[in-house]
Amino acid sequence: MATIRDLAKRTGFSVATISRVLNNDTTMKVMDSTRIAILEAAAELKYSLPESRRRLKQESVYHIAIAEMMSKKDKMEDPYYLYLKNYAVGACVEKGCMVSYLSGKDGGYQTRENKSVDGILAIGIFSEEQIEQMSKISRSIVFVDSTPDEQKFSSVVLNFKQGVELALNYLIQKGHRKIGFLGPTYKLDQKKRRALEVRRQYFKEYMTQSGHYDDRWMIDTMLTLEETHLQVEKWVRSGEERPTAFLAYNEGTAITAVSIFREAGIQIPEELSIISFNDTPLAIFIEPPLTSINAHLEMMGKEAVRLIKEHIEKPDSLPCKVVLPLTLTERSSVLDCT
């Protein structure tokens, strides 16, 4: 079994850096590419933490395959799934599991080198055809960030309605009433079909019920950062009356919007407050740091690994849906205007 020095030779990073990344040291700032390289090398070399090695004498070693919705290019544009995958891989390594990745085949998935796997962590949203192909690979599948069939599969998801309410309650407590939304009108549902974006829908319901909804401040950012840039820039050029705050459905959208607002001479948060979803490390790398709804991606990864181990050990157990609450991290992008 690989040692931490083997990881250092494979990646070129120091033993100290690798140790801190594998132990999820939140005080250490490393580039996404560094974290990815270390975690993927740990999975490929079947590295496990010393504590896990001691447990392996009593516990079985499981082979977990990771199925991903997004390509590497897409994950760099929206790193939410990048961080989520990294935390899931980290949780597998911590539990002494071997990790591999399912490779794409005809829109579906297959194991690399035709190796058998004990279970699959499916991260993101998948079509019915992809789910059927995964089911042929393993009976034990846990979906992370989607729930395609609650009667068949366990899943770990976020309570988006609670997250939207948390953000809007916070903004209203800060004196904001004119609040807009930055995000796509349509996205994908639990089986990869075109559907209304849920955070946008919850936002509209909340603001309508509170009597503060205004369609002029609902900016359809589409799905890519390029489209987001075009749509926000178009809205700024329209000269439309501005709200006092925006809720962005993810960090890529928030960061792009902040850049465009600044180019237009709009000061953040003095003239316009921004609050975002996800709260990945990106939230603190911009100025001002983003007030964010924290998705607790590390906990999502740990819960998913806990569930997959339970299903491997008890294949006939009932599926379980874990809905994690969200919390708010207060930073500098929201101004109190009470």
mmCIF file of C-alpha atoms in Angstrom:
data_model
loop_
_atom_site.group_PDB
_atom_site.id
_atom_site.type_symbol
_atom_site.label_atom_id
_atom_site.label_comp_id
_atom_site.label_asym_id
_atom_site.label_seq_id
_atom_site.Cartn_x
_atom_site.Cartn_y
_atom_site.Cartn_z
ATOM 1 C CA MET A 1 0.000 0.000 0.000
ATOM 2 C CA ALA A 2 1.289 3.479 -0.902
ATOM 3 C CA THR A 3 2.880 5.789 1.647
ATOM 4 C CA ILE A 4 2.766 9.563 1.815
ATOM 5 C CA ARG A 5 6.315 9.615 0.401
ATOM 6 C CA ASP A 6 5.054 7.686 -2.629
ATOM 7 C CA LEU A 7 2.480 10.445 -3.131
ATOM 8 C CA ALA A 8 5.233 13.050 -2.874
ATOM 9 C CA LYS A 9 7.236 11.282 -5.604
ATOM 10 C CA ARG A 10 4.156 10.959 -7.842
ATOM 11 C CA THR A 11 2.949 14.554 -7.496
ATOM 12 C CA GLY A 12 6.128 16.520 -6.824
ATOM 13 C CA PHE A 13 4.588 18.180 -3.745
ATOM 14 C CA SER A 14 6.119 18.121 -0.291
ATOM 15 C CA VAL A 15 5.104 15.592 2.353
ATOM 16 C CA ALA A 16 3.858 18.469 4.527
ATOM 17 C CA THR A 17 1.632 19.863 1.768
ATOM 18 C CA ILE A 18 0.194 16.444 0.957
ATOM 19 C CA SER A 19 -0.470 15.690 4.613
ATOM 20 C CA ARG A 20 -2.364 18.946 5.140
ATOM 21 C CA VAL A 21 -4.446 18.485 1.979
ATOM 22 C CA LEU A 22 -5.388 14.910 2.888
ATOM 23 C CA ASN A 23 -6.338 16.003 6.396
ATOM 24 C CA ASN A 24 -8.533 18.827 5.029
ATOM 25 C CA ASP A 25 -6.520 21.553 6.769
ATOM 26 C CA THR A 26 -8.764 24.588 6.186
ATOM 27 C CA THR A 27 -6.030 27.018 7.272
ATOM 28 C CA MET A 28 -3.917 26.065 4.277
ATOM 29 C CA LYS A 29 -4.489 27.880 0.976
ATOM 30 C CA VAL A 30 -3.668 25.710 -2.041
ATOM 31 C CA MET A 31 -4.612 25.945 -5.702
ATOM 32 C CA ASP A 32 -7.446 23.757 -6.977
ATOM 33 C CA SER A 33 -5.029 22.020 -9.345
ATOM 34 C CA THR A 34 -2.770 21.083 -6.412
ATOM 35 C CA ARG A 35 -5.632 19.624 -4.374
ATOM 36 C CA ILE A 36 -6.942 17.691 -7.388
ATOM 37 C CA ALA A 37 -3.517 16.235 -8.214
ATOM 38 C CA ILE A 38 -2.964 15.065 -4.630
ATOM 39 C CA LEU A 39 -6.399 13.514 -4.175
ATOM 40 C CA GLU A 40 -6.351 11.767 -7.537
ATOM 41 C CA ALA A 41 -2.848 10.410 -6.902
ATOM 42 C CA ALA A 42 -3.999 9.135 -3.488
ATOM 43 C CA ALA A 43 -6.890 7.333 -5.161
ATOM 44 C CA GLU A 44 -4.755 5.866 -7.952
ATOM 45 C CA LEU A 45 -2.035 4.640 -5.564
ATOM 46 C CA LYS A 46 -4.651 3.375 -3.084
ATOM 47 C CA TYR A 47 -3.229 5.519 -0.294
ATOM 48 C CA SER A 48 -5.019 5.502 3.066
ATOM 49 C CA LEU A 49 -4.392 7.551 6.188
ATOM 50 C CA PRO A 50 -2.471 5.791 8.994
ATOM 51 C CA GLU A 51 -5.585 5.545 11.179
ATOM 52 C CA SER A 52 -7.415 3.915 8.278
ATOM 53 C CA ARG A 53 -4.592 1.438 7.793
ATOM 54 C CA ARG A 54 -4.953 0.279 11.386
ATOM 55 C CA ARG A 55 -8.671 -0.271 10.846
ATOM 56 C CA LEU A 56 -8.094 -2.281 7.671
ATOM 57 C CA LYS A 57 -7.065 -5.278 9.765
ATOM 58 C CA GLN A 58 -10.642 -5.481 11.011
ATOM 59 C CA GLU A 59 -12.539 -3.898 8.108
ATOM 60 C CA SER A 60 -13.049 -4.909 4.494
ATOM 61 C CA VAL A 61 -11.480 -2.778 1.750
ATOM 62 C CA TYR A 62 -14.112 -1.563 -0.686
ATOM 63 C CA HIS A 63 -13.581 -0.440 -4.249
ATOM 64 C CA ILE A 64 -15.645 2.705 -4.891
ATOM 65 C CA ALA A 65 -16.085 4.094 -8.397
ATOM 66 C CA ILE A 66 -16.816 7.785 -8.976
ATOM 67 C CA ALA A 67 -19.211 8.789 -11.761
ATOM 68 C CA GLU A 68 -19.137 12.484 -12.633
ATOM 69 C CA MET A 69 -21.705 14.607 -14.409
ATOM 70 C CA MET A 70 -19.287 17.296 -15.572
ATOM 71 C CA SER A 71 -16.118 17.353 -17.640
ATOM 72 C CA LYS A 72 -12.885 18.804 -16.207
ATOM 73 C CA LYS A 73 -13.417 21.954 -18.298
ATOM 74 C CA ASP A 74 -16.968 22.416 -16.959
ATOM 75 C CA LYS A 75 -15.802 21.870 -13.366
ATOM 76 C CA MET A 76 -13.177 24.584 -13.678
ATOM 77 C CA GLU A 77 -15.915 27.004 -14.809
ATOM 78 C CA ASP A 78 -18.261 25.958 -11.990
ATOM 79 C CA PRO A 79 -16.004 24.448 -9.286
ATOM 80 C CA TYR A 80 -18.913 23.394 -7.045
ATOM 81 C CA TYR A 81 -18.737 19.834 -8.405
ATOM 82 C CA LEU A 82 -14.946 19.912 -8.382
ATOM 83 C CA TYR A 83 -14.865 20.562 -4.641
ATOM 84 C CA LEU A 84 -17.701 18.093 -4.037
ATOM 85 C CA LYS A 85 -15.844 15.336 -5.866
ATOM 86 C CA ASN A 86 -12.622 16.122 -4.015
ATOM 87 C CA TYR A 87 -14.344 15.868 -0.636
ATOM 88 C CA ALA A 88 -15.996 12.585 -1.634
ATOM 89 C CA VAL A 89 -12.647 11.138 -2.735
ATOM 90 C CA GLY A 90 -11.056 12.401 0.488
ATOM 91 C CA ALA A 91 -13.769 10.684 2.551
ATOM 92 C CA CYS A 92 -13.182 7.427 0.641
ATOM 93 C CA VAL A 93 -9.434 7.597 1.271
ATOM 94 C CA GLU A 94 -10.050 8.356 4.946
ATOM 95 C CA LYS A 95 -12.173 5.219 5.224
ATOM 96 C CA GLY A 96 -9.518 3.092 3.547
ATOM 97 C CA CYS A 97 -11.504 2.579 0.320
ATOM 98 C CA MET A 98 -9.933 2.154 -3.084
ATOM 99 C CA VAL A 99 -11.162 4.747 -5.577
ATOM 100 C CA SER A 100 -11.398 4.711 -9.354
ATOM 101 C CA TYR A 101 -13.403 6.628 -11.949
ATOM 102 C CA LEU A 102 -16.023 5.417 -14.374
ATOM 103 C CA SER A 103 -15.150 6.341 -17.935
ATOM 104 C CA GLY A 104 -17.684 7.508 -20.494
ATOM 105 C CA LYS A 105 -19.022 5.166 -23.130
ATOM 106 C CA ASP A 106 -21.799 6.036 -25.582
ATOM 107 C CA GLY A 107 -23.252 8.622 -23.210
ATOM 108 C CA GLY A 108 -23.053 6.193 -20.300
ATOM 109 C CA TYR A 109 -20.366 4.666 -18.079
ATOM 110 C CA GLN A 110 -18.104 1.673 -17.756
ATOM 111 C CA THR A 111 -15.374 0.634 -15.326
ATOM 112 C CA ARG A 112 -11.817 1.330 -16.351
ATOM 113 C CA GLU A 113 -9.831 -1.805 -17.196
ATOM 114 C CA ASN A 114 -13.093 -3.745 -16.667
ATOM 115 C CA LYS A 115 -12.426 -4.039 -12.925
ATOM 116 C CA SER A 116 -15.342 -4.895 -10.655
ATOM 117 C CA VAL A 117 -16.458 -2.310 -8.102
ATOM 118 C CA ASP A 118 -18.367 -2.625 -4.833
ATOM 119 C CA GLY A 119 -20.270 0.637 -5.129
ATOM 120 C CA ILE A 120 -20.664 3.858 -7.105
ATOM 121 C CA LEU A 121 -20.830 7.467 -5.964
ATOM 122 C CA ALA A 122 -22.690 9.323 -8.707
ATOM 123 C CA ILE A 123 -21.913 13.035 -8.371
ATOM 124 C CA GLY A 124 -24.365 15.339 -10.131
ATOM 125 C CA ILE A 125 -27.343 14.719 -12.403
ATOM 126 C CA PHE A 126 -27.634 11.753 -14.754
ATOM 127 C CA SER A 127 -29.998 10.588 -17.502
ATOM 128 C CA GLU A 128 -32.105 7.451 -17.185
ATOM 129 C CA GLU A 129 -29.824 5.706 -19.691
ATOM 130 C CA GLN A 130 -26.722 6.580 -17.656
ATOM 131 C CA ILE A 131 -28.377 5.390 -14.439
ATOM 132 C CA GLU A 132 -29.325 2.103 -16.108
ATOM 133 C CA GLN A 133 -25.727 1.553 -17.206
ATOM 134 C CA MET A 134 -24.423 2.299 -13.706
ATOM 135 C CA SER A 135 -26.946 -0.151 -12.248
ATOM 136 C CA LYS A 136 -25.433 -2.912 -14.392
ATOM 137 C CA ILE A 137 -22.020 -2.171 -12.896
ATOM 138 C CA SER A 138 -23.089 -2.207 -9.233
ATOM 139 C CA ARG A 139 -26.244 -2.640 -7.153
ATOM 140 C CA SER A 140 -24.927 -0.132 -4.612
ATOM 141 C CA ILE A 141 -25.222 3.433 -5.928
ATOM 142 C CA VAL A 142 -25.468 6.659 -3.946
ATOM 143 C CA PHE A 143 -26.316 9.885 -5.741
ATOM 144 C CA VAL A 144 -24.720 13.082 -4.516
ATOM 145 C CA ASP A 145 -26.600 16.332 -5.265
ATOM 146 C CA SER A 146 -29.490 14.631 -7.031
ATOM 147 C CA THR A 147 -32.340 12.214 -6.258
ATOM 148 C CA PRO A 148 -33.367 10.414 -9.455
ATOM 149 C CA ASP A 149 -35.465 7.715 -7.756
ATOM 150 C CA GLU A 150 -36.017 7.719 -3.984
ATOM 151 C CA GLN A 151 -37.477 4.208 -4.067
ATOM 152 C CA LYS A 152 -34.356 2.691 -5.606
ATOM 153 C CA PHE A 153 -31.340 4.779 -4.650
ATOM 154 C CA SER A 154 -29.937 6.545 -1.630
ATOM 155 C CA SER A 155 -28.885 10.156 -2.038
ATOM 156 C CA VAL A 156 -27.379 13.180 -0.335
ATOM 157 C CA VAL A 157 -28.907 16.508 -1.333
ATOM 158 C CA LEU A 158 -29.205 20.082 -0.103
ATOM 159 C CA ASN A 159 -32.272 21.886 1.201
ATOM 160 C CA PHE A 160 -32.335 24.646 -1.429
ATOM 161 C CA LYS A 161 -35.638 26.080 -0.235
ATOM 162 C CA GLN A 162 -34.232 26.565 3.252
ATOM 163 C CA GLY A 163 -31.083 28.090 1.721
ATOM 164 C CA VAL A 164 -33.048 30.639 -0.298
ATOM 165 C CA GLU A 165 -35.142 31.538 2.737
ATOM 166 C CA LEU A 166 -31.984 31.917 4.824
ATOM 167 C CA ALA A 167 -30.452 34.308 2.282
ATOM 168 C CA LEU A 168 -33.596 36.410 1.861
ATOM 169 C CA ASN A 169 -34.322 36.561 5.592
ATOM 170 C CA TYR A 170 -30.785 37.842 6.083
ATOM 171 C CA LEU A 171 -31.129 40.500 3.372
ATOM 172 C CA ILE A 172 -34.478 41.680 4.701
ATOM 173 C CA GLN A 173 -33.062 41.888 8.226
ATOM 174 C CA LYS A 174 -30.357 44.101 6.744
ATOM 175 C CA GLY A 175 -33.035 46.440 5.432
ATOM 176 C CA HIS A 176 -33.205 45.278 1.809
ATOM 177 C CA ARG A 177 -36.575 45.095 0.084
ATOM 178 C CA LYS A 178 -35.596 45.574 -3.559
ATOM 179 C CA ILE A 179 -33.894 42.234 -4.181
ATOM 180 C CA GLY A 180 -33.075 40.616 -7.519
ATOM 181 C CA PHE A 181 -31.975 37.154 -8.633
ATOM 182 C CA LEU A 182 -28.988 36.174 -10.780
ATOM 183 C CA GLY A 183 -29.341 32.703 -12.270
ATOM 184 C CA PRO A 184 -30.768 30.649 -15.142
ATOM 185 C CA THR A 185 -34.486 30.253 -15.707
ATOM 186 C CA TYR A 186 -34.007 26.639 -16.770
ATOM 187 C CA LYS A 187 -31.511 24.001 -15.747
ATOM 188 C CA LEU A 188 -31.770 20.179 -15.439
ATOM 189 C CA ASP A 189 -34.091 18.159 -13.223
ATOM 190 C CA GLN A 190 -33.229 14.996 -11.272
ATOM 191 C CA LYS A 191 -33.082 12.906 -14.467
ATOM 192 C CA LYS A 192 -31.229 15.418 -16.662
ATOM 193 C CA ARG A 193 -34.329 16.842 -18.321
ATOM 194 C CA ARG A 194 -34.855 20.558 -18.934
ATOM 195 C CA ALA A 195 -36.772 22.085 -16.026
ATOM 196 C CA LEU A 196 -37.232 25.309 -14.086
ATOM 197 C CA GLU A 197 -34.241 26.154 -11.842
ATOM 198 C CA VAL A 198 -35.344 25.437 -8.269
ATOM 199 C CA ARG A 199 -33.530 28.278 -6.474
ATOM 200 C CA ARG A 200 -35.095 30.778 -8.852
ATOM 201 C CA GLN A 201 -38.529 29.270 -8.209
ATOM 202 C CA TYR A 202 -38.103 29.392 -4.422
ATOM 203 C CA PHE A 203 -36.881 32.984 -4.704
ATOM 204 C CA LYS A 204 -39.953 33.980 -6.730
ATOM 205 C CA GLU A 205 -42.345 32.266 -4.278
ATOM 206 C CA TYR A 206 -40.746 33.914 -1.249
ATOM 207 C CA MET A 207 -40.612 37.398 -2.771
ATOM 208 C CA THR A 208 -44.176 37.144 -4.119
ATOM 209 C CA GLN A 209 -45.551 36.060 -0.747
ATOM 210 C CA SER A 210 -43.698 38.876 1.003
ATOM 211 C CA GLY A 211 -44.984 41.430 -1.523
ATOM 212 C CA HIS A 212 -41.518 42.395 -2.781
ATOM 213 C CA TYR A 213 -41.257 40.499 -6.086
ATOM 214 C CA ASP A 214 -40.244 42.549 -9.140
ATOM 215 C CA ASP A 215 -39.711 40.835 -12.480
ATOM 216 C CA ARG A 216 -37.339 43.609 -13.631
ATOM 217 C CA TRP A 217 -34.660 42.237 -11.301
ATOM 218 C CA MET A 218 -34.843 38.602 -12.419
ATOM 219 C CA ILE A 219 -31.767 38.256 -14.637
ATOM 220 C CA ASP A 220 -31.651 35.036 -16.654
ATOM 221 C CA THR A 221 -27.899 34.383 -16.700
ATOM 222 C CA MET A 222 -28.237 31.222 -18.804
ATOM 223 C CA LEU A 223 -25.835 28.348 -18.005
ATOM 224 C CA THR A 224 -22.263 29.334 -18.914
ATOM 225 C CA LEU A 225 -20.054 32.117 -17.602
ATOM 226 C CA GLU A 226 -19.852 33.556 -21.112
ATOM 227 C CA GLU A 227 -23.645 33.751 -21.278
ATOM 228 C CA THR A 228 -23.751 35.139 -17.737
ATOM 229 C CA HIS A 229 -21.355 37.913 -18.728
ATOM 230 C CA LEU A 230 -23.469 38.839 -21.768
ATOM 231 C CA GLN A 231 -26.783 38.811 -19.896
ATOM 232 C CA VAL A 232 -25.595 40.841 -16.894
ATOM 233 C CA GLU A 233 -23.820 43.331 -19.159
ATOM 234 C CA LYS A 234 -27.000 43.692 -21.237
ATOM 235 C CA TRP A 235 -29.047 44.354 -18.094
ATOM 236 C CA VAL A 236 -26.583 46.993 -16.868
ATOM 237 C CA ARG A 237 -26.646 48.764 -20.253
ATOM 238 C CA SER A 238 -30.462 48.802 -20.236
ATOM 239 C CA GLY A 239 -30.417 51.504 -17.558
ATOM 240 C CA GLU A 240 -33.062 49.626 -15.558
ATOM 241 C CA GLU A 241 -33.613 50.780 -11.982
ATOM 242 C CA ARG A 242 -31.306 48.803 -9.724
ATOM 243 C CA PRO A 243 -32.343 46.739 -6.699
ATOM 244 C CA THR A 244 -30.319 47.175 -3.510
ATOM 245 C CA ALA A 245 -29.226 43.530 -3.484
ATOM 246 C CA PHE A 246 -28.925 40.411 -5.630
ATOM 247 C CA LEU A 247 -29.004 36.727 -4.698
ATOM 248 C CA ALA A 248 -26.770 34.728 -7.081
ATOM 249 C CA TYR A 249 -27.458 31.040 -7.589
ATOM 250 C CA ASN A 250 -23.752 30.155 -7.551
ATOM 251 C CA GLU A 251 -20.334 31.728 -7.094
ATOM 252 C CA GLY A 252 -19.332 31.831 -10.735
ATOM 253 C CA THR A 253 -22.401 33.941 -11.428
ATOM 254 C CA ALA A 254 -21.758 36.209 -8.433
ATOM 255 C CA ILE A 255 -18.088 36.771 -9.294
ATOM 256 C CA THR A 256 -18.879 37.510 -12.944
ATOM 257 C CA ALA A 257 -21.621 39.963 -11.946
ATOM 258 C CA VAL A 258 -19.391 41.757 -9.428
ATOM 259 C CA SER A 259 -16.787 42.276 -12.174
ATOM 260 C CA ILE A 260 -19.353 43.733 -14.584
ATOM 261 C CA PHE A 261 -20.951 45.967 -11.956
ATOM 262 C CA ARG A 262 -17.536 47.359 -11.058
ATOM 263 C CA GLU A 263 -16.721 48.067 -14.699
ATOM 264 C CA ALA A 264 -19.982 50.048 -14.820
ATOM 265 C CA GLY A 265 -18.904 52.056 -11.762
ATOM 266 C CA ILE A 266 -21.316 50.340 -9.354
ATOM 267 C CA GLN A 267 -19.666 49.919 -5.957
ATOM 268 C CA ILE A 268 -20.058 46.621 -4.078
ATOM 269 C CA PRO A 269 -21.548 46.634 -1.420
ATOM 270 C CA GLU A 270 -21.981 50.426 -1.045
ATOM 271 C CA GLU A 271 -24.395 50.663 -3.980
ATOM 272 C CA LEU A 272 -25.345 47.031 -4.496
ATOM 273 C CA SER A 273 -25.106 44.048 -2.143
ATOM 274 C CA ILE A 274 -24.422 40.486 -3.333
ATOM 275 C CA ILE A 275 -25.055 37.167 -1.609
ATOM 276 C CA SER A 276 -24.169 33.834 -3.206
ATOM 277 C CA PHE A 277 -24.735 30.094 -2.917
ATOM 278 C CA ASN A 278 -22.114 27.376 -2.226
ATOM 279 C CA ASP A 279 -19.385 29.093 -0.151
ATOM 280 C CA THR A 280 -16.407 27.306 -1.691
ATOM 281 C CA PRO A 281 -12.925 28.827 -1.194
ATOM 282 C CA LEU A 282 -13.646 31.050 -4.213
ATOM 283 C CA ALA A 283 -15.900 33.149 -1.975
ATOM 284 C CA ILE A 284 -12.957 34.602 -0.070
ATOM 285 C CA PHE A 285 -10.690 35.164 -3.062
ATOM 286 C CA ILE A 286 -12.588 38.156 -4.476
ATOM 287 C CA GLU A 287 -13.013 41.676 -3.162
ATOM 288 C CA PRO A 288 -15.167 42.075 -1.249
ATOM 289 C CA PRO A 289 -15.335 38.479 0.062
ATOM 290 C CA LEU A 290 -18.785 37.031 -0.612
ATOM 291 C CA THR A 291 -21.452 36.544 2.009
ATOM 292 C CA SER A 292 -22.542 33.024 1.109
ATOM 293 C CA ILE A 293 -24.968 30.207 1.740
ATOM 294 C CA ASN A 294 -22.698 27.343 2.794
ATOM 295 C CA ALA A 295 -23.450 24.039 1.065
ATOM 296 C CA HIS A 296 -21.209 22.016 3.448
ATOM 297 C CA LEU A 297 -19.629 20.013 0.637
ATOM 298 C CA GLU A 298 -17.291 18.157 2.970
ATOM 299 C CA MET A 299 -20.267 16.826 4.938
ATOM 300 C CA MET A 300 -22.005 15.830 1.690
ATOM 301 C CA GLY A 301 -18.962 13.757 0.753
ATOM 302 C CA LYS A 302 -18.737 12.092 4.161
ATOM 303 C CA GLU A 303 -22.449 11.257 4.248
ATOM 304 C CA ALA A 304 -22.284 9.790 0.748
ATOM 305 C CA VAL A 305 -19.389 7.497 1.722
ATOM 306 C CA ARG A 306 -21.185 6.467 4.907
ATOM 307 C CA LEU A 307 -24.271 5.524 2.866
ATOM 308 C CA ILE A 308 -22.363 3.622 0.190
ATOM 309 C CA LYS A 309 -20.563 1.525 2.814
ATOM 310 C CA GLU A 310 -23.892 0.706 4.466
ATOM 311 C CA HIS A 311 -25.384 -0.421 1.146
ATOM 312 C CA ILE A 312 -22.352 -2.540 0.282
ATOM 313 C CA GLU A 313 -22.541 -4.276 3.650
ATOM 314 C CA LYS A 314 -26.352 -4.582 3.575
ATOM 315 C CA PRO A 315 -27.390 -4.747 -0.111
ATOM 316 C CA ASP A 316 -31.087 -5.207 0.703
ATOM 317 C CA SER A 317 -31.361 -2.195 3.018
ATOM 318 C CA LEU A 318 -33.916 0.460 2.163
ATOM 319 C CA PRO A 319 -32.704 3.519 0.257
ATOM 320 C CA CYS A 320 -32.181 6.638 2.339
ATOM 321 C CA LYS A 321 -32.390 10.302 1.336
ATOM 322 C CA VAL A 322 -30.212 12.617 3.428
ATOM 323 C CA VAL A 323 -31.219 16.280 3.132
ATOM 324 C CA LEU A 324 -28.552 18.528 4.577
ATOM 325 C CA PRO A 325 -29.400 21.990 5.913
ATOM 326 C CA LEU A 326 -27.464 25.025 4.757
ATOM 327 C CA THR A 327 -25.958 27.810 6.828
ATOM 328 C CA LEU A 328 -24.974 31.391 6.137
ATOM 329 C CA THR A 329 -21.396 32.682 6.216
ATOM 330 C CA GLU A 330 -21.347 36.443 6.731
ATOM 331 C CA ARG A 331 -18.608 38.416 5.003
ATOM 332 C CA SER A 332 -18.334 41.848 3.361
ATOM 333 C CA SER A 333 -20.493 41.795 0.220
ATOM 334 C CA VAL A 334 -23.752 42.791 1.946
ATOM 335 C CA LEU A 335 -24.307 46.298 3.345
ATOM 336 C CA ASP A 336 -26.672 46.953 6.230
ATOM 337 C CA CYS A 337 -29.123 49.566 4.975
ATOM 338 C CA THR A 338 -31.557 49.632 7.894
#
